[in-house]
PDB file of C-alpha atoms in Angstrom:
ATOM      1  CA  UNK A 715      -0.095  -0.193  -0.024  1.00 80.00           C
ATOM      2  CA  UNK A 716       3.110   2.393   0.742  1.00 89.00           C
ATOM      3  CA  UNK A 717       4.371   2.099  -2.672  1.00 91.00           C
ATOM      4  CA  UNK A 718       0.853   2.519  -4.344  1.00 94.00           C
ATOM      5  CA  UNK A 719       0.642   5.737  -2.193  1.00 95.00           C
ATOM      6  CA  UNK A 720       4.096   6.826  -3.197  1.00 96.00           C
ATOM      7  CA  UNK A 721       3.407   6.216  -7.006  1.00 97.00           C
ATOM      8  CA  UNK A 722      -0.022   8.195  -6.716  1.00 97.00           C
ATOM      9  CA  UNK A 723       1.551  11.098  -4.967  1.00 96.00           C
ATOM     10  CA  UNK A 724       4.334  10.961  -7.737  1.00 97.00           C
ATOM     11  CA  UNK A 725       2.073  11.150 -10.471  1.00 98.00           C
ATOM     12  CA  UNK A 726       0.096  13.936  -8.995  1.00 97.00           C
ATOM     13  CA  UNK A 727       3.164  16.019  -8.348  1.00 97.00           C
ATOM     14  CA  UNK A 728       4.340  15.903 -11.873  1.00 98.00           C
ATOM     15  CA  UNK A 729       1.085  16.337 -13.509  1.00 96.00           C
ATOM     16  CA  UNK A 730       0.557  19.115 -11.002  1.00 96.00           C
ATOM     17  CA  UNK A 731       4.002  21.056 -12.436  1.00 96.00           C
ATOM     18  CA  UNK A 732       3.700  19.774 -15.968  1.00 96.00           C
ATOM     19  CA  UNK A 733      -0.127  21.146 -16.690  1.00 93.00           C
ATOM     20  CA  UNK A 734      -0.008  24.673 -15.418  1.00 92.00           C
ATOM     21  CA  UNK A 735       1.963  27.478 -14.117  1.00 94.00           C
ATOM     22  CA  UNK A 736       2.791  27.200 -10.415  1.00 95.00           C
ATOM     23  CA  UNK A 737       0.901  29.428  -7.635  1.00 95.00           C
ATOM     24  CA  UNK A 738       2.198  30.497  -4.339  1.00 95.00           C
ATOM     25  CA  UNK A 739       0.699  27.486  -2.499  1.00 95.00           C
ATOM     26  CA  UNK A 740       2.216  25.049  -4.771  1.00 96.00           C
ATOM     27  CA  UNK A 741       5.733  26.592  -4.686  1.00 96.00           C
ATOM     28  CA  UNK A 742       5.608  26.912  -0.991  1.00 95.00           C
ATOM     29  CA  UNK A 743       4.914  23.104  -0.877  1.00 96.00           C
ATOM     30  CA  UNK A 744       7.638  22.270  -3.270  1.00 96.00           C
ATOM     31  CA  UNK A 745      10.149  24.272  -1.120  1.00 95.00           C
ATOM     32  CA  UNK A 746       8.876  22.985   2.098  1.00 94.00           C
ATOM     33  CA  UNK A 747       8.673  19.495   1.196  1.00 95.00           C
ATOM     34  CA  UNK A 748      11.802  17.791   1.859  1.00 94.00           C
ATOM     35  CA  UNK A 749      10.487  14.372   0.229  1.00 94.00           C
ATOM     36  CA  UNK A 750       9.666  16.631  -2.784  1.00 95.00           C
ATOM     37  CA  UNK A 751      13.133  18.283  -3.127  1.00 96.00           C
ATOM     38  CA  UNK A 752      15.063  15.168  -2.753  1.00 95.00           C
ATOM     39  CA  UNK A 753      13.510  14.222  -6.387  1.00 95.00           C
ATOM     40  CA  UNK A 754      14.643  17.599  -7.542  1.00 97.00           C
ATOM     41  CA  UNK A 755      18.260  18.093  -6.450  1.00 97.00           C
ATOM     42  CA  UNK A 756      19.172  20.783  -8.818  1.00 97.00           C
ATOM     43  CA  UNK A 757      16.462  22.979  -7.779  1.00 97.00           C
ATOM     44  CA  UNK A 758      17.154  21.869  -3.846  1.00 96.00           C
ATOM     45  CA  UNK A 759      20.898  23.237  -4.303  1.00 95.00           C
ATOM     46  CA  UNK A 760      19.863  26.409  -6.344  1.00 96.00           C
ATOM     47  CA  UNK A 761      20.704  29.107  -3.904  1.00 95.00           C
ATOM     48  CA  UNK A 762      18.029  31.660  -5.510  1.00 95.00           C
ATOM     49  CA  UNK A 763      15.188  29.070  -4.172  1.00 94.00           C
ATOM     50  CA  UNK A 764      15.708  30.469  -0.749  1.00 90.00           C
ATOM     51  CA  UNK A 765      17.152  33.953  -1.673  1.00 95.00           C
ATOM     52  CA  UNK A 766      14.314  35.085  -3.728  1.00 95.00           C
ATOM     53  CA  UNK A 767      11.244  35.513  -2.791  1.00 94.00           C
ATOM     54  CA  UNK A 768       8.215  33.699  -4.142  1.00 96.00           C
ATOM     55  CA  UNK A 769       6.348  36.148  -5.726  1.00 95.00           C
ATOM     56  CA  UNK A 770       9.728  37.108  -7.748  1.00 96.00           C
ATOM     57  CA  UNK A 771      10.628  33.468  -8.677  1.00 97.00           C
ATOM     58  CA  UNK A 772       7.111  32.655  -9.715  1.00 97.00           C
ATOM     59  CA  UNK A 773       6.952  35.816 -12.060  1.00 97.00           C
ATOM     60  CA  UNK A 774      10.446  35.937 -13.151  1.00 97.00           C
ATOM     61  CA  UNK A 775      11.810  32.311 -13.198  1.00 97.00           C
ATOM     62  CA  UNK A 776       9.560  29.673 -13.099  1.00 97.00           C
ATOM     63  CA  UNK A 777       6.325  30.862 -14.827  1.00 96.00           C
ATOM     64  CA  UNK A 778       7.989  32.315 -17.976  1.00 97.00           C
ATOM     65  CA  UNK A 779       9.958  28.827 -18.274  1.00 97.00           C
ATOM     66  CA  UNK A 780       6.637  27.373 -18.316  1.00 96.00           C
ATOM     67  CA  UNK A 781       5.381  29.008 -20.945  1.00 95.00           C
ATOM     68  CA  UNK A 782       8.296  28.679 -23.097  1.00 94.00           C
ATOM     69  CA  UNK A 783       8.350  25.049 -22.576  1.00 95.00           C
ATOM     70  CA  UNK A 784       4.368  24.237 -22.563  1.00 92.00           C
ATOM     71  CA  UNK A 785       3.218  26.740 -25.148  1.00 88.00           C
ATOM     72  CA  UNK A 786       5.717  28.524 -27.133  1.00 88.00           C
ATOM     73  CA  UNK A 787       8.510  26.466 -28.221  1.00 86.00           C
ATOM     74  CA  UNK A 788       7.550  22.705 -27.230  1.00 89.00           C
ATOM     75  CA  UNK A 789       4.228  21.128 -27.876  1.00 91.00           C
ATOM     76  CA  UNK A 790       3.075  18.877 -25.104  1.00 93.00           C
ATOM     77  CA  UNK A 791       0.727  16.893 -26.589  1.00 91.00           C
ATOM     78  CA  UNK A 792       0.617  13.068 -27.533  1.00 88.00           C
ATOM     79  CA  UNK A 793      -1.247  13.375 -31.399  1.00 85.00           C
ATOM     80  CA  UNK A 794       1.853  15.640 -32.296  1.00 86.00           C
ATOM     81  CA  UNK A 795       4.121  13.528 -31.660  1.00 78.00           C
ATOM     82  CA  UNK A 796       2.295   9.963 -33.067  1.00 79.00           C
ATOM     83  CA  UNK A 797       0.219  11.698 -36.336  1.00 76.00           C
ATOM     84  CA  UNK A 798       2.221  11.958 -39.498  1.00 72.00           C
ATOM     85  CA  UNK A 799       0.597  15.583 -40.026  1.00 71.00           C
ATOM     86  CA  UNK A 800       1.660  16.659 -36.396  1.00 65.00           C
ATOM     87  CA  UNK A 801      -1.715  17.971 -35.664  1.00 67.00           C
ATOM     88  CA  UNK A 802      -3.182  17.949 -32.313  1.00 68.00           C
ATOM     89  CA  UNK A 803      -6.479  16.165 -32.196  1.00 65.00           C
ATOM     90  CA  UNK A 804      -8.596  18.404 -29.990  1.00 60.00           C
ATOM     91  CA  UNK A 805     -11.863  16.350 -30.484  1.00 64.00           C
ATOM     92  CA  UNK A 806     -13.460  13.090 -29.785  1.00 61.00           C
ATOM     93  CA  UNK A 807     -10.898  11.481 -31.825  1.00 67.00           C
ATOM     94  CA  UNK A 808      -8.267  12.110 -29.760  1.00 75.00           C
ATOM     95  CA  UNK A 809      -6.815   8.193 -28.850  1.00 77.00           C
ATOM     96  CA  UNK A 810      -6.727   9.021 -25.168  1.00 87.00           C
ATOM     97  CA  UNK A 811     -10.742   9.609 -24.795  1.00 86.00           C
ATOM     98  CA  UNK A 812     -11.784   6.401 -24.889  1.00 86.00           C
ATOM     99  CA  UNK A 813      -9.565   5.124 -22.262  1.00 89.00           C
ATOM    100  CA  UNK A 814     -10.678   8.265 -19.768  1.00 89.00           C
ATOM    101  CA  UNK A 815     -14.114   7.606 -20.315  1.00 88.00           C
ATOM    102  CA  UNK A 816     -13.927   4.034 -19.465  1.00 90.00           C
ATOM    103  CA  UNK A 817     -12.352   4.934 -16.148  1.00 89.00           C
ATOM    104  CA  UNK A 818     -14.671   8.040 -15.504  1.00 88.00           C
ATOM    105  CA  UNK A 819     -11.854   9.946 -15.718  1.00 91.00           C
ATOM    106  CA  UNK A 820     -12.909  13.987 -16.615  1.00 84.00           C
ATOM    107  CA  UNK A 821     -10.563  16.432 -17.991  1.00 82.00           C
ATOM    108  CA  UNK A 822     -11.101  20.096 -16.471  1.00 78.00           C
ATOM    109  CA  UNK A 823      -9.807  22.385 -19.162  1.00 70.00           C
ATOM    110  CA  UNK A 824     -10.659  25.395 -17.239  1.00 71.00           C
ATOM    111  CA  UNK A 825      -8.026  24.564 -14.816  1.00 69.00           C
ATOM    112  CA  UNK A 826      -5.566  22.799 -17.349  1.00 66.00           C
ATOM    113  CA  UNK A 827      -3.248  25.286 -19.237  1.00 67.00           C
ATOM    114  CA  UNK A 828      -4.202  22.905 -22.374  1.00 74.00           C
ATOM    115  CA  UNK A 829      -6.231  22.565 -25.760  1.00 78.00           C
ATOM    116  CA  UNK A 830      -6.259  18.922 -25.974  1.00 86.00           C
ATOM    117  CA  UNK A 831      -6.866  15.704 -23.656  1.00 88.00           C
ATOM    118  CA  UNK A 832      -3.459  14.223 -24.595  1.00 91.00           C
ATOM    119  CA  UNK A 833      -1.467  16.974 -22.728  1.00 93.00           C
ATOM    120  CA  UNK A 834       1.382  15.221 -21.095  1.00 96.00           C
ATOM    121  CA  UNK A 835       0.292  16.802 -17.425  1.00 95.00           C
ATOM    122  CA  UNK A 836      -3.485  15.170 -18.306  1.00 95.00           C
ATOM    123  CA  UNK A 837      -2.010  11.852 -18.893  1.00 96.00           C
ATOM    124  CA  UNK A 838       0.108  11.889 -15.848  1.00 97.00           C
ATOM    125  CA  UNK A 839      -3.008  12.752 -14.028  1.00 96.00           C
ATOM    126  CA  UNK A 840      -4.935   9.680 -15.476  1.00 96.00           C
ATOM    127  CA  UNK A 841      -2.079   7.873 -14.212  1.00 97.00           C
ATOM    128  CA  UNK A 842      -2.596   9.258 -10.803  1.00 97.00           C
ATOM    129  CA  UNK A 843      -6.436   8.402 -10.962  1.00 96.00           C
ATOM    130  CA  UNK A 844      -5.965   4.717 -12.019  1.00 97.00           C
ATOM    131  CA  UNK A 845      -3.315   4.017  -9.232  1.00 98.00           C
ATOM    132  CA  UNK A 846      -6.135   5.771  -6.662  1.00 96.00           C
ATOM    133  CA  UNK A 847      -8.447   3.503  -8.118  1.00 96.00           C
ATOM    134  CA  UNK A 848      -6.254   0.543  -7.462  1.00 96.00           C
ATOM    135  CA  UNK A 849      -5.693   1.596  -3.713  1.00 96.00           C
ATOM    136  CA  UNK A 850      -9.630   2.017  -3.299  1.00 96.00           C
ATOM    137  CA  UNK A 851      -9.986  -1.684  -5.153  1.00 95.00           C
ATOM    138  CA  UNK A 852      -7.263  -2.973  -2.692  1.00 94.00           C
ATOM    139  CA  UNK A 853      -9.092  -1.562   0.340  1.00 94.00           C
ATOM    140  CA  UNK A 854     -12.052  -3.162  -0.711  1.00 93.00           C
ATOM    141  CA  UNK A 855     -10.183  -6.537  -1.227  1.00 93.00           C
ATOM    142  CA  UNK A 856     -11.299  -6.579  -4.940  1.00 93.00           C
ATOM    143  CA  UNK A 857      -8.738  -8.448  -6.420  1.00 93.00           C
ATOM    144  CA  UNK A 858      -9.972  -9.024  -9.876  1.00 94.00           C
ATOM    145  CA  UNK A 859     -10.259  -4.980  -9.774  1.00 94.00           C
ATOM    146  CA  UNK A 860      -6.756  -4.596  -8.784  1.00 94.00           C
ATOM    147  CA  UNK A 861      -5.622  -6.853 -11.120  1.00 95.00           C
ATOM    148  CA  UNK A 862      -7.632  -5.180 -14.175  1.00 95.00           C
ATOM    149  CA  UNK A 863      -6.336  -1.534 -12.818  1.00 96.00           C
ATOM    150  CA  UNK A 864      -2.688  -2.504 -13.355  1.00 97.00           C
ATOM    151  CA  UNK A 865      -3.414  -4.008 -16.359  1.00 97.00           C
ATOM    152  CA  UNK A 866      -4.799  -0.697 -17.637  1.00 97.00           C
ATOM    153  CA  UNK A 867      -1.856   1.349 -16.074  1.00 97.00           C
ATOM    154  CA  UNK A 868       0.772  -0.768 -17.892  1.00 97.00           C
ATOM    155  CA  UNK A 869      -1.366  -0.619 -21.364  1.00 96.00           C
ATOM    156  CA  UNK A 870      -1.744   3.026 -20.890  1.00 96.00           C
ATOM    157  CA  UNK A 871       2.015   3.781 -20.218  1.00 97.00           C
ATOM    158  CA  UNK A 872       3.110   1.572 -23.403  1.00 96.00           C
ATOM    159  CA  UNK A 873       0.172   2.844 -25.744  1.00 94.00           C
ATOM    160  CA  UNK A 874       0.622   6.309 -24.627  1.00 94.00           C
ATOM    161  CA  UNK A 875       3.121   7.903 -22.378  1.00 96.00           C
ATOM    162  CA  UNK A 876       5.911   5.799 -23.225  1.00 97.00           C
ATOM    163  CA  UNK A 877       5.139   6.561 -27.100  1.00 94.00           C
ATOM    164  CA  UNK A 878       6.035  10.341 -26.769  1.00 94.00           C
ATOM    165  CA  UNK A 879       6.554  11.680 -23.614  1.00 97.00           C
ATOM    166  CA  UNK A 880      10.481  10.666 -23.657  1.00 97.00           C
ATOM    167  CA  UNK A 881      10.709  12.842 -26.660  1.00 95.00           C
ATOM    168  CA  UNK A 882       9.157  15.769 -25.283  1.00 96.00           C
ATOM    169  CA  UNK A 883      10.800  15.313 -21.823  1.00 97.00           C
ATOM    170  CA  UNK A 884      14.261  15.170 -23.650  1.00 97.00           C
ATOM    171  CA  UNK A 885      13.581  18.414 -25.235  1.00 96.00           C
ATOM    172  CA  UNK A 886      11.917  19.783 -22.030  1.00 97.00           C
ATOM    173  CA  UNK A 887      15.222  19.308 -20.027  1.00 97.00           C
ATOM    174  CA  UNK A 888      17.448  20.578 -22.558  1.00 96.00           C
ATOM    175  CA  UNK A 889      15.368  23.849 -23.194  1.00 96.00           C
ATOM    176  CA  UNK A 890      14.775  24.491 -19.402  1.00 97.00           C
ATOM    177  CA  UNK A 891      16.091  27.619 -18.107  1.00 97.00           C
ATOM    178  CA  UNK A 892      15.205  26.942 -14.484  1.00 98.00           C
ATOM    179  CA  UNK A 893      16.367  23.996 -12.257  1.00 98.00           C
ATOM    180  CA  UNK A 894      12.849  23.245 -11.657  1.00 98.00           C
ATOM    181  CA  UNK A 895      11.732  22.444 -15.080  1.00 98.00           C
ATOM    182  CA  UNK A 896      15.269  20.550 -15.719  1.00 98.00           C
ATOM    183  CA  UNK A 897      14.887  18.251 -12.665  1.00 98.00           C
ATOM    184  CA  UNK A 898      11.009  17.770 -13.474  1.00 98.00           C
ATOM    185  CA  UNK A 899      11.765  16.769 -16.954  1.00 98.00           C
ATOM    186  CA  UNK A 900      14.380  14.374 -15.661  1.00 98.00           C
ATOM    187  CA  UNK A 901      12.101  12.720 -12.952  1.00 98.00           C
ATOM    188  CA  UNK A 902       9.171  12.602 -14.976  1.00 98.00           C
ATOM    189  CA  UNK A 903      11.045  10.510 -17.659  1.00 98.00           C
ATOM    190  CA  UNK A 904      12.955   8.224 -15.173  1.00 97.00           C
ATOM    191  CA  UNK A 905       9.466   7.605 -13.449  1.00 98.00           C
ATOM    192  CA  UNK A 906       7.451   6.377 -16.164  1.00 98.00           C
ATOM    193  CA  UNK A 907      10.414   4.242 -16.966  1.00 98.00           C
ATOM    194  CA  UNK A 908      10.694   2.646 -13.634  1.00 97.00           C
ATOM    195  CA  UNK A 909       7.135   2.402 -13.269  1.00 98.00           C
ATOM    196  CA  UNK A 910       6.643   0.666 -16.429  1.00 97.00           C
ATOM    197  CA  UNK A 911       9.381  -1.713 -15.190  1.00 97.00           C
ATOM    198  CA  UNK A 912       7.551  -2.254 -11.867  1.00 97.00           C
ATOM    199  CA  UNK A 913       4.101  -3.032 -13.140  1.00 97.00           C
ATOM    200  CA  UNK A 914       5.236  -5.147 -15.676  1.00 97.00           C
ATOM    201  CA  UNK A 915       6.934  -7.234 -12.987  1.00 96.00           C
ATOM    202  CA  UNK A 916       3.816  -6.996 -10.745  1.00 94.00           C
ATOM    203  CA  UNK A 917       1.864  -8.482 -14.031  1.00 93.00           C
ATOM    204  CA  UNK A 918       4.305 -11.169 -14.578  1.00 90.00           C
ATOM    205  CA  UNK A 919       4.460 -12.594 -10.800  1.00 76.00           C
TER     206      UNK A 919
END
């Protein structure tokens, strides 16, 4: 259960950072949580993190970097990478929407800094949703649901995130101007690779 909760928390953290600009509350959470900073070592050791006030960090460092990486220079959408015409599919034909619907996952486009359901932050949020569902199934002693949810997580990683997110995240790491997004790109990539290995082993056992 502890490992499941940790996986859920990591997907939630990555989704939040990748999905929209930080606000003061989220920045404070990151700065004050040693567990989070363990995953973001370049940021943890960056002197500006403690020396510059939060408002300035957001307005002059982090949020301009987010816009650069997610809106202006890079394209964080699966269909851009997987369609031959590199068009973003914003409608019902998007390849992730059926899976979202099947597992009662609704995208809140008002909150998300996104035009389409296949944004990287939303796909990480869906994985968080599935892991949480597995926790509920485990607590209810529903072994069939636990197994099904492991299969779906593995399938979603292999059919969706692992097909394109590594390309985006490698570019994001290269283009990042702040330690926050440099570390997030590295962590987000390493985590889906290791989580896929974990799920593969779980499904074989």
